[in-house]
PDB file of C-alpha atoms in Angstrom:
ATOM      1  CA  MET A   1      69.206 127.441   0.684  1.00 63.00           C
ATOM      2  CA  LYS A   2      71.643 129.245   2.728  1.00 81.00           C
ATOM      3  CA  TYR A   3      70.634 127.352   6.001  1.00 82.00           C
ATOM      4  CA  ASN A   4      69.968 123.559   6.444  1.00 89.00           C
ATOM      5  CA  LEU A   5      66.390 122.866   6.438  1.00 91.00           C
ATOM      6  CA  SER A   6      66.706 119.955   8.992  1.00 92.00           C
ATOM      7  CA  GLU A   7      69.068 121.736  11.441  1.00 91.00           C
ATOM      8  CA  ILE A   8      66.716 124.392  11.556  1.00 87.00           C
ATOM      9  CA  THR A   9      63.980 121.954  12.210  1.00 92.00           C
ATOM     10  CA  GLU A  10      65.638 120.103  15.092  1.00 92.00           C
ATOM     11  CA  ILE A  11      66.422 123.598  16.499  1.00 88.00           C
ATOM     12  CA  ILE A  12      62.687 124.663  16.666  1.00 88.00           C
ATOM     13  CA  LYS A  13      61.192 121.378  17.711  1.00 92.00           C
ATOM     14  CA  ASN A  14      63.635 120.855  20.492  1.00 92.00           C
ATOM     15  CA  ARG A  15      63.120 124.411  21.811  1.00 87.00           C
ATOM     16  CA  ARG A  16      61.850 124.618  25.235  1.00 88.00           C
ATOM     17  CA  THR A  17      61.454 126.962  28.285  1.00 89.00           C
ATOM     18  CA  ILE A  18      64.046 126.498  31.102  1.00 86.00           C
ATOM     19  CA  TYR A  19      62.808 127.707  34.387  1.00 85.00           C
ATOM     20  CA  PRO A  20      65.194 128.908  36.885  1.00 82.00           C
ATOM     21  CA  GLU A  21      64.400 125.867  39.016  1.00 81.00           C
ATOM     22  CA  ASP A  22      66.369 123.968  36.247  1.00 85.00           C
ATOM     23  CA  PHE A  23      69.372 125.906  35.923  1.00 83.00           C
ATOM     24  CA  SER A  24      72.704 124.523  36.417  1.00 84.00           C
ATOM     25  CA  ASP A  25      75.345 125.769  38.607  1.00 81.00           C
ATOM     26  CA  ARG A  26      77.304 126.402  35.749  1.00 84.00           C
ATOM     27  CA  LYS A  27      78.368 130.222  35.400  1.00 83.00           C
ATOM     28  CA  VAL A  28      77.810 132.010  32.432  1.00 84.00           C
ATOM     29  CA  HIS A  29      80.847 134.198  31.011  1.00 88.00           C
ATOM     30  CA  ARG A  30      80.509 137.634  30.224  1.00 89.00           C
ATOM     31  CA  GLU A  31      81.362 137.157  26.497  1.00 94.00           C
ATOM     32  CA  ILE A  32      78.518 134.486  26.101  1.00 92.00           C
ATOM     33  CA  VAL A  33      75.944 136.846  27.674  1.00 90.00           C
ATOM     34  CA  GLU A  34      77.250 139.618  25.569  1.00 93.00           C
ATOM     35  CA  ARG A  35      76.840 137.354  22.460  1.00 94.00           C
ATOM     36  CA  LEU A  36      73.476 136.309  23.080  1.00 91.00           C
ATOM     37  CA  LEU A  37      71.962 139.715  23.450  1.00 92.00           C
ATOM     38  CA  ASN A  38      73.710 140.885  20.150  1.00 90.00           C
ATOM     39  CA  ASN A  39      72.013 137.824  18.687  1.00 88.00           C
ATOM     40  CA  ALA A  40      68.542 138.718  20.113  1.00 87.00           C
ATOM     41  CA  ILE A  41      68.907 142.188  18.702  1.00 84.00           C
ATOM     42  CA  TRP A  42      68.138 140.477  15.136  1.00 83.00           C
ATOM     43  CA  ALA A  43      65.073 138.938  16.660  1.00 81.00           C
ATOM     44  CA  PRO A  44      61.689 140.507  14.928  1.00 80.00           C
ATOM     45  CA  THR A  45      59.318 142.324  17.132  1.00 79.00           C
ATOM     46  CA  HIS A  46      55.337 143.151  16.336  1.00 78.00           C
ATOM     47  CA  GLY A  47      55.493 145.832  14.090  1.00 79.00           C
ATOM     48  CA  MET A  48      59.141 145.843  13.920  1.00 74.00           C
ATOM     49  CA  THR A  49      59.432 148.275  16.554  1.00 74.00           C
ATOM     50  CA  GLN A  50      63.345 147.847  17.240  1.00 71.00           C
ATOM     51  CA  PRO A  51      65.653 148.547  18.867  1.00 75.00           C
ATOM     52  CA  TRP A  52      65.752 145.852  21.534  1.00 81.00           C
ATOM     53  CA  ARG A  53      66.681 147.111  24.967  1.00 84.00           C
ATOM     54  CA  PHE A  54      68.278 145.112  27.829  1.00 89.00           C
ATOM     55  CA  LYS A  55      69.146 145.499  31.186  1.00 91.00           C
ATOM     56  CA  VAL A  56      71.971 143.077  32.674  1.00 90.00           C
ATOM     57  CA  PHE A  57      72.106 142.689  36.512  1.00 92.00           C
ATOM     58  CA  MET A  58      75.246 141.284  37.814  1.00 87.00           C
ATOM     59  CA  GLY A  59      77.039 140.761  41.229  1.00 88.00           C
ATOM     60  CA  GLU A  60      75.457 142.657  44.033  1.00 92.00           C
ATOM     61  CA  ALA A  61      72.767 143.833  41.792  1.00 94.00           C
ATOM     62  CA  ILE A  62      71.077 140.748  41.659  1.00 93.00           C
ATOM     63  CA  PRO A  63      69.867 140.247  45.354  1.00 95.00           C
ATOM     64  CA  ARG A  64      68.965 143.953  45.188  1.00 96.00           C
ATOM     65  CA  LEU A  65      67.038 143.303  41.969  1.00 96.00           C
ATOM     66  CA  ALA A  66      65.314 139.993  43.854  1.00 96.00           C
ATOM     67  CA  ASN A  67      64.261 142.029  46.852  1.00 97.00           C
ATOM     68  CA  GLN A  68      62.948 144.995  44.746  1.00 98.00           C
ATOM     69  CA  LEU A  69      60.753 142.645  42.354  1.00 97.00           C
ATOM     70  CA  ALA A  70      59.445 140.891  45.433  1.00 98.00           C
ATOM     71  CA  GLU A  71      58.713 144.047  47.169  1.00 98.00           C
ATOM     72  CA  MET A  72      56.745 145.474  43.833  1.00 98.00           C
ATOM     73  CA  TYR A  73      55.144 142.509  43.840  1.00 98.00           C
ATOM     74  CA  LYS A  74      53.697 142.970  47.703  1.00 97.00           C
ATOM     75  CA  GLN A  75      53.091 146.444  47.266  1.00 98.00           C
ATOM     76  CA  THR A  76      51.030 146.166  43.986  1.00 98.00           C
ATOM     77  CA  THR A  77      49.221 143.143  44.851  1.00 98.00           C
ATOM     78  CA  HIS A  78      46.086 143.072  46.551  1.00 97.00           C
ATOM     79  CA  PRO A  79      46.271 141.285  49.735  1.00 96.00           C
ATOM     80  CA  GLU A  80      43.441 138.593  48.611  1.00 97.00           C
ATOM     81  CA  LYS A  81      45.335 137.486  45.555  1.00 97.00           C
ATOM     82  CA  PHE A  82      48.810 137.992  47.255  1.00 98.00           C
ATOM     83  CA  LEU A  83      50.496 134.343  46.862  1.00 98.00           C
ATOM     84  CA  GLU A  84      53.589 133.881  49.159  1.00 98.00           C
ATOM     85  CA  LYS A  85      54.849 131.115  46.262  1.00 97.00           C
ATOM     86  CA  LYS A  86      54.989 134.046  44.065  1.00 97.00           C
ATOM     87  CA  TYR A  87      56.687 136.310  46.462  1.00 98.00           C
ATOM     88  CA  ASN A  88      59.197 133.803  47.340  1.00 97.00           C
ATOM     89  CA  ASN A  89      60.059 133.064  43.810  1.00 95.00           C
ATOM     90  CA  PHE A  90      60.443 136.891  42.967  1.00 96.00           C
ATOM     91  CA  LYS A  91      63.056 136.782  45.614  1.00 95.00           C
ATOM     92  CA  GLU A  92      64.759 133.736  44.777  1.00 93.00           C
ATOM     93  CA  ARG A  93      64.651 133.138  41.049  1.00 92.00           C
ATOM     94  CA  PRO A  94      67.319 135.853  40.217  1.00 91.00           C
ATOM     95  CA  LEU A  95      69.603 134.635  42.627  1.00 90.00           C
ATOM     96  CA  LYS A  96      69.918 131.318  40.569  1.00 86.00           C
ATOM     97  CA  SER A  97      71.454 133.242  37.850  1.00 81.00           C
ATOM     98  CA  LYS A  98      75.256 133.139  37.895  1.00 66.00           C
ATOM     99  CA  GLN A  99      77.948 134.923  35.513  1.00 59.00           C
ATOM    100  CA  ASN A 100      81.655 135.174  35.868  1.00 54.00           C
TER     101      ASN A 100
END
C-alpha cells in the first residue's frame, strides 16, 4: 500500500471543525496558505466538476469583506428572521483570520 493505513485512519478520526472563535493568534504565512490551496485543488467534487476556485482576502480587504458580508445578510434577510448574533458573526469572524 502506498500510504500507511493507520496514519490515514488517525487523520480521518481526529479531524474536526475549527470555528473562528477557536482560532489562535498565530499568523499564517502566505506560503502555507498557498500550499493548502494547492492541496485542496486535488479534493474531489461531486460529479468531478473541477477546477476548484478560491478567493483569498488579505490586509485591508478583510474588514471590507466582513462589512460587506454583514450588510448582504441584513439586506437579504426578512426582518422577522434577522438575527443580530448572526449579523455580528458576519462582521467579526473574518477579522479573526490573520496572515503574514
